[in-house]
C-alpha cells in the first residue's frame, strides 16, 4: 500500500554494526532516486540561502535512531534546526505546508538529542522550515522562522 498523500514511506535502517544488504551487481550503477536528488538539491539551495543571511551552517543531514535533521545552523546566539521541504510543483500546495505537527514534535526531540550529542549550548533553539519550490520559472525559497505547529 502506498502511504497517504504528503506522507513519506518509513525507512528501515540496519542496526549498528550490521552488514548492509546488497543485490547482485550487474556492473552498472543504479540510477539515482529522483526524490533524493530533488531533496539534496533543495537542501543545497536552503544552505546557500541561509549562508547569504549570515547563518553559520553547523551540520547537514544529521541522523540518529530517532530520525534526521536536514540542517543545523547558528543564527547569532541561536541554534536553528531547519527542516527543508522541496517540491517540483505546487499542485499539492507550498512545500512548507508539508511539515506536520508530528514532524514538528520529532524535530524538537531531535534538536535536544543533537545538542546533547554535540555538547553545544545556546541562548535559544528554534525550529525553522524552508520550502524550496523548484519550478520551471526558477527556484523559490520560502523561509518560515520559529515554526510552531
N, CA and C atoms as an extended XYZ file, in Angstrom:
447
Properties=species:S:1:pos:R:3:atomname:S:1:resname:S:1:resid:I:1 pbc="F F F"
N         0.831       -1.197        0.000 N   UNK     1
C         0.000        0.000        0.000 CA  UNK     1
C         0.860        1.239        0.000 C   UNK     1
N         0.440        2.232       -0.705 N   UNK     2
C         1.174        3.490       -0.743 CA  UNK     2
C         0.795        4.304        0.488 C   UNK     2
N         1.740        5.101        1.007 N   UNK     3
C         1.423        5.960        2.147 CA  UNK     3
C         0.448        7.031        1.702 C   UNK     3
N        -0.313        7.617        2.650 N   UNK     4
C        -1.221        8.706        2.296 CA  UNK     4
C        -0.455        9.843        1.632 C   UNK     4
N        -1.149       10.593        0.797 N   UNK     5
C        -0.512       11.721        0.102 CA  UNK     5
C         0.135       12.649        1.109 C   UNK     5
N         1.344       13.088        0.784 N   UNK     6
C         2.046       14.023        1.658 CA  UNK     6
C         2.834       13.354        2.764 C   UNK     6
N         2.754       12.035        2.865 N   UNK     7
C         3.480       11.322        3.906 CA  UNK     7
C         4.551       10.466        3.278 C   UNK     7
N         5.708       10.488        3.859 N   UNK     8
C         6.812        9.672        3.344 CA  UNK     8
C         6.668        8.253        3.859 C   UNK     8
N         7.105        7.318        3.075 N   UNK     9
C         7.127        5.931        3.496 CA  UNK     9
C         8.269        5.765        4.487 C   UNK     9
N         8.022        5.137        5.649 N   UNK    10
C         9.109        4.982        6.629 CA  UNK    10
C        10.220        4.114        6.056 C   UNK    10
N        11.437        4.444        6.442 N   UNK    11
C        12.577        3.655        6.008 CA  UNK    11
C        13.103        2.880        7.200 C   UNK    11
N        13.710        1.765        6.904 N   UNK    12
C        14.305        0.968        7.965 CA  UNK    12
C        15.797        1.040        7.835 C   UNK    12
N        16.464        1.269        8.959 N   UNK    13
C        17.916        1.313        8.960 CA  UNK    13
C        18.429        0.029        9.580 C   UNK    13
N        19.546       -0.443        9.078 N   UNK    14
C        20.168       -1.626        9.648 CA  UNK    14
C        20.713       -1.286       11.018 C   UNK    14
N        20.661       -2.226       11.964 N   UNK    15
C        21.235       -1.975       13.290 CA  UNK    15
C        22.714       -1.646       13.169 C   UNK    15
N        23.205       -0.885       14.136 N   UNK    16
C        24.616       -0.514       14.133 CA  UNK    16
C        25.472       -1.764       14.071 C   UNK    16
N        26.463       -1.740       13.209 N   UNK    17
C        27.372       -2.859       13.082 CA  UNK    17
C        26.891       -3.955       12.142 C   UNK    17
N        25.643       -3.868       11.691 N   UNK    18
C        25.124       -4.892       10.781 CA  UNK    18
C        25.604       -4.614        9.367 C   UNK    18
N        25.838       -5.675        8.646 N   UNK    19
C        26.263       -5.519        7.260 CA  UNK    19
C        25.074       -5.090        6.416 C   UNK    19
N        25.312       -4.201        5.505 N   UNK    20
C        24.249       -3.748        4.616 CA  UNK    20
C        23.958       -4.835        3.593 C   UNK    20
N        22.687       -5.002        3.254 N   UNK    21
C        22.320       -5.969        2.230 CA  UNK    21
C        22.596       -5.365        0.876 C   UNK    21
N        22.989       -6.201       -0.018 N   UNK    22
C        23.195       -5.707       -1.369 CA  UNK    22
C        22.599       -6.694       -2.346 C   UNK    22
N        22.283       -6.193       -3.518 N   UNK    23
C        21.771       -7.050       -4.562 CA  UNK    23
C        22.919       -7.351       -5.494 C   UNK    23
N        22.826       -8.455       -6.223 N   UNK    24
C        23.913       -8.785       -7.150 CA  UNK    24
C        24.165       -7.630       -8.104 C   UNK    24
N        25.404       -7.325       -8.310 N   UNK    25
C        25.768       -6.202       -9.158 CA  UNK    25
C        25.844       -6.633      -10.616 C   UNK    25
N        25.318       -5.781      -11.458 N   UNK    26
C        25.406       -6.041      -12.892 CA  UNK    26
C        26.566       -5.264      -13.488 C   UNK    26
N        27.293       -4.561      -12.636 N   UNK    27
C        28.411       -3.758      -13.113 CA  UNK    27
C        28.005       -2.319      -13.405 C   UNK    27
N        26.713       -2.081      -13.552 N   UNK    28
C        26.238       -0.727      -13.840 CA  UNK    28
C        25.722       -0.100      -12.550 C   UNK    28
N        25.982        1.165      -12.387 N   UNK    29
C        25.483        1.875      -11.214 CA  UNK    29
C        23.979        2.033      -11.334 C   UNK    29
N        23.279        1.885      -10.192 N   UNK    30
C        21.833        2.064      -10.236 CA  UNK    30
C        21.524        3.552      -10.390 C   UNK    30
N        20.431        3.866      -11.073 N   UNK    31
C        20.109        5.275      -11.278 CA  UNK    31
C        19.773        5.932       -9.944 C   UNK    31
N        20.092        7.201       -9.795 N   UNK    32
C        19.803        7.884       -8.539 CA  UNK    32
C        18.297        8.007       -8.321 C   UNK    32
N        17.883        7.950       -7.069 N   UNK    33
C        16.480        8.114       -6.708 CA  UNK    33
C        16.102        9.574       -6.952 C   UNK    33
N        15.126        9.856       -7.820 N   UNK    34
C        14.778       11.248       -8.138 CA  UNK    34
C        14.354       12.056       -6.913 C   UNK    34
N        13.705       11.408       -5.929 N   UNK    35
C        13.286       12.143       -4.722 CA  UNK    35
C        14.490       12.568       -3.894 C   UNK    35
N        15.461       11.662       -3.780 N   UNK    36
C        16.672       12.021       -3.023 CA  UNK    36
C        17.460       13.110       -3.731 C   UNK    36
N        17.519       13.002       -5.050 N   UNK    37
C        18.221       14.017       -5.825 CA  UNK    37
C        17.557       15.373       -5.644 C   UNK    37
N        16.223       15.403       -5.722 N   UNK    38
C        15.482       16.652       -5.528 CA  UNK    38
C        15.680       17.178       -4.111 C   UNK    38
N        15.615       16.289       -3.120 N   UNK    39
C        15.803       16.701       -1.729 CA  UNK    39
C        17.188       17.288       -1.490 C   UNK    39
N        18.208       16.652       -2.050 N   UNK    40
C        19.580       17.156       -1.899 CA  UNK    40
C        19.721       18.517       -2.573 C   UNK    40
N        19.078       18.663       -3.728 N   UNK    41
C        19.113       19.960       -4.423 CA  UNK    41
C        18.466       21.039       -3.563 C   UNK    41
N        17.322       20.725       -2.966 N   UNK    42
C        16.648       21.683       -2.093 CA  UNK    42
C        17.484       22.048       -0.884 C   UNK    42
N        18.154       21.063       -0.293 N   UNK    43
C        18.999       21.337        0.868 CA  UNK    43
C        20.183       22.225        0.495 C   UNK    43
N        20.740       22.020       -0.694 N   UNK    44
C        21.833       22.903       -1.140 CA  UNK    44
C        21.327       24.346       -1.299 C   UNK    44
N        20.148       24.508       -1.902 N   UNK    45
C        19.570       25.856       -2.047 CA  UNK    45
C        19.308       26.483       -0.671 C   UNK    45
N        18.775       25.678        0.260 N   UNK    46
C        18.478       26.180        1.594 CA  UNK    46
C        19.754       26.619        2.317 C   UNK    46
N        20.811       25.818        2.224 N   UNK    47
C        22.078       26.174        2.883 CA  UNK    47
C        22.673       27.443        2.279 C   UNK    47
N        22.627       27.550        0.962 N   UNK    48
C        23.147       28.756        0.307 CA  UNK    48
C        22.344       29.977        0.734 C   UNK    48
N        21.044       29.828        0.814 N   UNK    49
C        20.166       30.920        1.252 CA  UNK    49
C        20.513       31.339        2.686 C   UNK    49
N        20.612       30.349        3.592 N   UNK    50
C        20.926       30.663        4.993 CA  UNK    50
C        22.302       31.324        5.115 C   UNK    50
N        23.277       30.817        4.380 N   UNK    51
C        24.618       31.404        4.415 CA  UNK    51
C        24.585       32.847        3.917 C   UNK    51
N        23.751       33.130        2.916 N   UNK    52
C        23.651       34.506        2.402 CA  UNK    52
C        23.067       35.459        3.439 C   UNK    52
N        22.333       34.898        4.418 N   UNK    53
C        21.778       35.714        5.505 CA  UNK    53
C        22.740       35.818        6.690 C   UNK    53
N        23.891       35.155        6.581 N   UNK    54
C        24.876       35.217        7.652 CA  UNK    54
C        24.806       34.072        8.640 C   UNK    54
N        23.976       33.078        8.390 N   UNK    55
C        23.919       31.919        9.265 CA  UNK    55
C        25.191       31.097        9.077 C   UNK    55
N        25.625       30.455       10.149 N   UNK    56
C        26.736       29.515       10.072 CA  UNK    56
C        26.136       28.111       10.002 C   UNK    56
N        26.420       27.397        8.940 N   UNK    57
C        25.908       26.033        8.801 CA  UNK    57
C        26.798       25.127        9.643 C   UNK    57
N        26.208       24.493       10.645 N   UNK    58
C        26.966       23.635       11.549 CA  UNK    58
C        26.978       22.181       11.089 C   UNK    58
N        25.855       21.737       10.533 N   UNK    59
C        25.779       20.337       10.124 CA  UNK    59
C        24.592       20.151        9.181 C   UNK    59
N        24.745       19.194        8.287 N   UNK    60
C        23.633       18.831        7.412 CA  UNK    60
C        23.407       17.335        7.500 C   UNK    60
N        22.164       16.942        7.347 N   UNK    61
C        21.768       15.535        7.331 CA  UNK    61
C        22.255       14.747        8.548 C   UNK    61
N        22.082       15.332        9.739 N   UNK    62
C        22.449       14.631       10.973 CA  UNK    62
C        21.397       13.560       11.242 C   UNK    62
N        21.858       12.345       11.511 N   UNK    63
C        20.947       11.228       11.739 CA  UNK    63
C        21.222       10.556       13.075 C   UNK    63
N        20.148       10.049       13.641 N   UNK    64
C        20.240        9.188       14.819 CA  UNK    64
C        19.083        8.198       14.714 C   UNK    64
N        18.925        7.362       15.711 N   UNK    65
C        17.866        6.346       15.651 CA  UNK    65
C        16.470        6.960       15.655 C   UNK    65
N        16.343        8.202       16.106 N   UNK    66
C        15.040        8.871       16.180 CA  UNK    66
C        14.635        9.545       14.873 C   UNK    66
N        15.597        9.803       13.996 N   UNK    67
C        15.272       10.486       12.744 CA  UNK    67
C        16.442       11.302       12.222 C   UNK    67
N        16.114       12.320       11.431 N   UNK    68
C        17.135       13.127       10.768 CA  UNK    68
C        16.798       14.604       10.861 C   UNK    68
N        17.850       15.416       11.011 N   UNK    69
C        17.731       16.868       10.906 CA  UNK    69
C        18.402       17.251        9.596 C   UNK    69
N        17.674       17.990        8.757 N   UNK    70
C        18.228       18.378        7.459 CA  UNK    70
C        19.403       19.336        7.610 C   UNK    70
N        19.209       20.407        8.391 N   UNK    71
C        20.256       21.426        8.560 CA  UNK    71
C        20.243       21.910       10.001 C   UNK    71
N        21.430       22.033       10.580 N   UNK    72
C        21.590       22.706       11.873 CA  UNK    72
C        22.484       23.908       11.604 C   UNK    72
N        22.021       25.079       12.027 N   UNK    73
C        22.768       26.307       11.767 CA  UNK    73
C        22.803       27.164       13.024 C   UNK    73
N        23.681       28.150       12.997 N   UNK    74
C        23.738       29.127       14.084 CA  UNK    74
C        23.380       30.483       13.502 C   UNK    74
N        22.424       31.135       14.160 N   UNK    75
C        21.999       32.480       13.784 CA  UNK    75
C        22.256       33.361       15.001 C   UNK    75
N        23.418       33.997       15.006 N   UNK    76
C        23.793       34.765       16.198 CA  UNK    76
C        23.999       33.830       17.364 C   UNK    76
N        23.219       34.021       18.427 N   UNK    77
C        23.351       33.178       19.617 CA  UNK    77
C        22.357       32.018       19.622 C   UNK    77
N        21.566       31.886       18.559 N   UNK    78
C        20.558       30.832       18.490 CA  UNK    78
C        21.030       29.663       17.618 C   UNK    78
N        20.677       28.466       18.056 N   UNK    79
C        20.834       27.283       17.219 CA  UNK    79
C        19.515       27.124       16.467 C   UNK    79
N        19.613       26.881       15.175 N   UNK    80
C        18.425       26.754       14.342 CA  UNK    80
C        18.401       25.367       13.718 C   UNK    80
N        17.345       24.617       14.004 N   UNK    81
C        17.115       23.322       13.385 CA  UNK    81
C        16.184       23.595       12.211 C   UNK    81
N        16.627       23.207       11.017 N   UNK    82
C        15.891       23.545        9.801 CA  UNK    82
C        15.399       22.289        9.098 C   UNK    82
N        14.109       22.248        8.877 N   UNK    83
C        13.508       21.199        8.047 CA  UNK    83
C        13.350       21.786        6.653 C   UNK    83
N        13.863       21.075        5.661 N   UNK    84
C        13.794       21.541        4.274 CA  UNK    84
C        12.826       20.646        3.518 C   UNK    84
N        11.859       21.260        2.873 N   UNK    85
C        10.913       20.538        2.026 CA  UNK    85
C        11.046       21.078        0.613 C   UNK    85
N        11.202       20.172       -0.337 N   UNK    86
C        11.422       20.577       -1.721 CA  UNK    86
C        10.349       19.957       -2.604 C   UNK    86
N         9.839       20.753       -3.531 N   UNK    87
C         8.826       20.268       -4.477 CA  UNK    87
C         9.114       20.786       -5.870 C   UNK    87
N         8.645       20.027       -6.844 N   UNK    88
C         8.777       20.428       -8.244 CA  UNK    88
C         7.553       21.200       -8.741 C   UNK    88
N         6.460       21.116       -8.014 N   UNK    89
C         5.262       21.852       -8.414 CA  UNK    89
C         4.494       22.222       -7.151 C   UNK    89
N         3.512       23.079       -7.313 N   UNK    90
C         2.686       23.468       -6.174 CA  UNK    90
C         1.307       22.821       -6.259 C   UNK    90
N         1.232       21.734       -7.007 N   UNK    91
C        -0.038       21.031       -7.180 CA  UNK    91
C        -0.630       20.606       -5.840 C   UNK    91
N         0.221       20.240       -4.878 N   UNK    92
C        -0.253       19.818       -3.565 CA  UNK    92
C        -0.054       20.914       -2.514 C   UNK    92
N         0.152       22.143       -2.965 N   UNK    93
C         0.352       23.267       -2.062 CA  UNK    93
C         1.827       23.585       -1.906 C   UNK    93
N         2.106       24.673       -1.212 N   UNK    94
C         3.501       25.074       -0.993 CA  UNK    94
C         4.264       24.020       -0.197 C   UNK    94
N         5.548       23.917       -0.464 N   UNK    95
C         6.394       22.913        0.190 CA  UNK    95
C         6.386       23.050        1.708 C   UNK    95
N         6.376       24.276        2.228 N   UNK    96
C         6.443       24.462        3.685 CA  UNK    96
C         5.227       23.873        4.392 C   UNK    96
N         4.119       23.730        3.677 N   UNK    97
C         2.913       23.190        4.298 CA  UNK    97
C         2.970       21.675        4.469 C   UNK    97
N         4.036       21.044        3.995 N   UNK    98
C         4.175       19.586        4.116 CA  UNK    98
C         4.667       19.164        5.499 C   UNK    98
N         5.036       20.105        6.350 N   UNK    99
C         5.519       19.761        7.699 CA  UNK    99
C         4.312       19.633        8.624 C   UNK    99
N         4.168       18.458        9.196 N   UNK   100
C         3.030       18.159       10.061 CA  UNK   100
C         3.358       18.460       11.526 C   UNK   100
N         2.329       18.425       12.351 N   UNK   101
C         2.510       18.598       13.795 CA  UNK   101
C         3.431       17.510       14.350 C   UNK   101
N         3.252       16.279       13.871 N   UNK   102
C         4.087       15.163       14.337 CA  UNK   102
C         5.552       15.394       13.968 C   UNK   102
N         5.797       15.898       12.771 N   UNK   103
C         7.169       16.185       12.341 CA  UNK   103
C         7.764       17.272       13.220 C   UNK   103
N         6.975       18.282       13.550 N   UNK   104
C         7.449       19.360       14.422 CA  UNK   104
C         7.870       18.804       15.780 C   UNK   104
N         7.054       17.932       16.348 N   UNK   105
C         7.397       17.328       17.640 CA  UNK   105
C         8.677       16.503       17.536 C   UNK   105
N         8.824       15.764       16.436 N   UNK   106
C        10.043       14.977       16.235 CA  UNK   106
C        11.252       15.888       16.124 C   UNK   106
N        11.123       17.003       15.421 N   UNK   107
C        12.239       17.948       15.288 CA  UNK   107
C        12.646       18.509       16.646 C   UNK   107
N        11.686       18.762       17.516 N   UNK   108
C        12.017       19.247       18.864 CA  UNK   108
C        12.837       18.196       19.622 C   UNK   108
N        12.412       16.930       19.528 N   UNK   109
C        13.172       15.855       20.192 CA  UNK   109
C        14.565       15.725       19.587 C   UNK   109
N        14.639       15.777       18.261 N   UNK   110
C        15.934       15.662       17.588 CA  UNK   110
C        16.862       16.813       17.962 C   UNK   110
N        16.316       18.008       18.095 N   UNK   111
C        17.143       19.159       18.485 CA  UNK   111
C        17.792       18.907       19.843 C   UNK   111
N        17.025       18.387       20.792 N   UNK   112
C        17.582       18.078       22.120 CA  UNK   112
C        18.674       17.023       22.023 C   UNK   112
N        18.438       15.996       21.219 N   UNK   113
C        19.443       14.943       21.055 CA  UNK   113
C        20.707       15.480       20.396 C   UNK   113
N        20.549       16.334       19.385 N   UNK   114
C        21.713       16.914       18.703 CA  UNK   114
C        22.525       17.760       19.675 C   UNK   114
N        21.860       18.604       20.456 N   UNK   115
C        22.561       19.460       21.427 CA  UNK   115
C        23.330       18.611       22.438 C   UNK   115
N        22.701       17.556       22.912 N   UNK   116
C        23.345       16.699       23.908 CA  UNK   116
C        24.544       15.979       23.293 C   UNK   116
N        24.358       15.420       22.095 N   UNK   117
C        25.449       14.668       21.462 CA  UNK   117
C        26.631       15.572       21.135 C   UNK   117
N        26.364       16.753       20.648 N   UNK   118
C        27.427       17.677       20.239 CA  UNK   118
C        27.943       18.547       21.384 C   UNK   118
N        27.304       18.429       22.547 N   UNK   119
C        27.682       19.219       23.726 CA  UNK   119
C        27.729       20.703       23.390 C   UNK   119
N        26.677       21.163       22.757 N   UNK   120
C        26.557       22.559       22.338 CA  UNK   120
C        25.572       23.257       23.257 C   UNK   120
N        25.920       24.454       23.666 N   UNK   121
C        24.966       25.261       24.427 CA  UNK   121
C        24.637       26.494       23.591 C   UNK   121
N        23.433       26.984       23.775 N   UNK   122
C        22.984       28.142       23.004 CA  UNK   122
C        22.012       28.942       23.841 C   UNK   122
N        21.907       30.226       23.533 N   UNK   123
C        20.956       31.081       24.235 CA  UNK   123
C        19.533       30.604       23.968 C   UNK   123
N        19.293       30.095       22.765 N   UNK   124
C        17.965       29.610       22.400 CA  UNK   124
C        18.096       28.627       21.238 C   UNK   124
N        17.076       27.811       21.094 N   UNK   125
C        16.993       26.884       19.968 CA  UNK   125
C        15.646       27.126       19.310 C   UNK   125
N        15.656       27.195       18.006 N   UNK   126
C        14.384       27.382       17.298 CA  UNK   126
C        14.298       26.425       16.128 C   UNK   126
N        13.090       26.235       15.660 N   UNK   127
C        12.844       25.381       14.501 CA  UNK   127
C        12.327       26.252       13.374 C   UNK   127
N        13.006       26.169       12.241 N   UNK   128
C        12.596       26.876       11.031 CA  UNK   128
C        12.249       25.844        9.969 C   UNK   128
N        11.402       26.242        9.049 N   UNK   129
C        11.083       25.401        7.897 CA  UNK   129
C        11.394       26.206        6.651 C   UNK   129
N        12.106       25.568        5.739 N   UNK   130
C        12.384       26.201        4.447 CA  UNK   130
C        11.757       25.345        3.365 C   UNK   130
N        10.892       25.979        2.604 N   UNK   131
C        10.299       25.330        1.451 CA  UNK   131
C        11.056       25.772        0.217 C   UNK   131
N        11.471       24.820       -0.580 N   UNK   132
C        12.164       25.126       -1.826 CA  UNK   132
C        11.287       24.590       -2.955 C   UNK   132
N        10.772       25.492       -3.765 N   UNK   133
C         9.972       25.112       -4.918 CA  UNK   133
C        10.849       25.246       -6.150 C   UNK   133
N        11.152       24.108       -6.770 N   UNK   134
C        11.962       24.080       -7.987 CA  UNK   134
C        10.974       24.033       -9.148 C   UNK   134
N        10.698       25.198       -9.704 N   UNK   135
C         9.684       25.335      -10.743 CA  UNK   135
C        10.334       25.612      -12.089 C   UNK   135
N         9.558       25.489      -13.139 N   UNK   136
C        10.069       25.774      -14.489 CA  UNK   136
C        10.545       27.220      -14.587 C   UNK   136
N         9.947       28.101      -13.801 N   UNK   137
C        10.300       29.526      -13.840 CA  UNK   137
C        11.491       29.864      -12.957 C   UNK   137
N        11.970       28.900      -12.174 N   UNK   138
C        13.111       29.139      -11.302 CA  UNK   138
C        12.889       28.546       -9.924 C   UNK   138
N        13.795       28.833       -9.030 N   UNK   139
C        13.749       28.306       -7.669 CA  UNK   139
C        13.206       29.379       -6.739 C   UNK   139
N        12.250       28.988       -5.912 N   UNK   140
C        11.682       29.916       -4.934 CA  UNK   140
C        11.920       29.345       -3.541 C   UNK   140
N        12.461       30.174       -2.643 N   UNK   141
C        12.738       29.759       -1.272 CA  UNK   141
C        11.774       30.490       -0.349 C   UNK   141
N        11.080       29.737        0.480 N   UNK   142
C        10.128       30.283        1.454 CA  UNK   142
C        10.620       29.891        2.836 C   UNK   142
N        11.060       30.859        3.616 N   UNK   143
C        11.662       30.602        4.928 CA  UNK   143
C        10.684       31.026        6.016 C   UNK   143
N        10.279       30.063        6.820 N   UNK   144
C         9.388       30.332        7.973 CA  UNK   144
C        10.192       30.146        9.246 C   UNK   144
N        10.328       31.236       10.000 N   UNK   145
C        11.111       31.207       11.234 CA  UNK   145
C        10.231       30.901       12.436 C   UNK   145
N        10.836       30.263       13.420 N   UNK   146
C        10.166       29.946       14.677 CA  UNK   146
C         8.804       29.278       14.453 C   UNK   146
N         8.833       28.203       13.713 N   UNK   147
C         7.598       27.495       13.383 CA  UNK   147
C         7.057       26.789       14.622 C   UNK   147
N         5.790       27.011       14.879 N   UNK   148
C         5.091       26.327       15.977 CA  UNK   148
C         3.828       25.758       15.372 C   UNK   148
N         3.694       24.449       15.452 N   UNK   149
C         2.513       23.787       14.868 CA  UNK   149
C         1.642       23.214       15.962 C   UNK   149
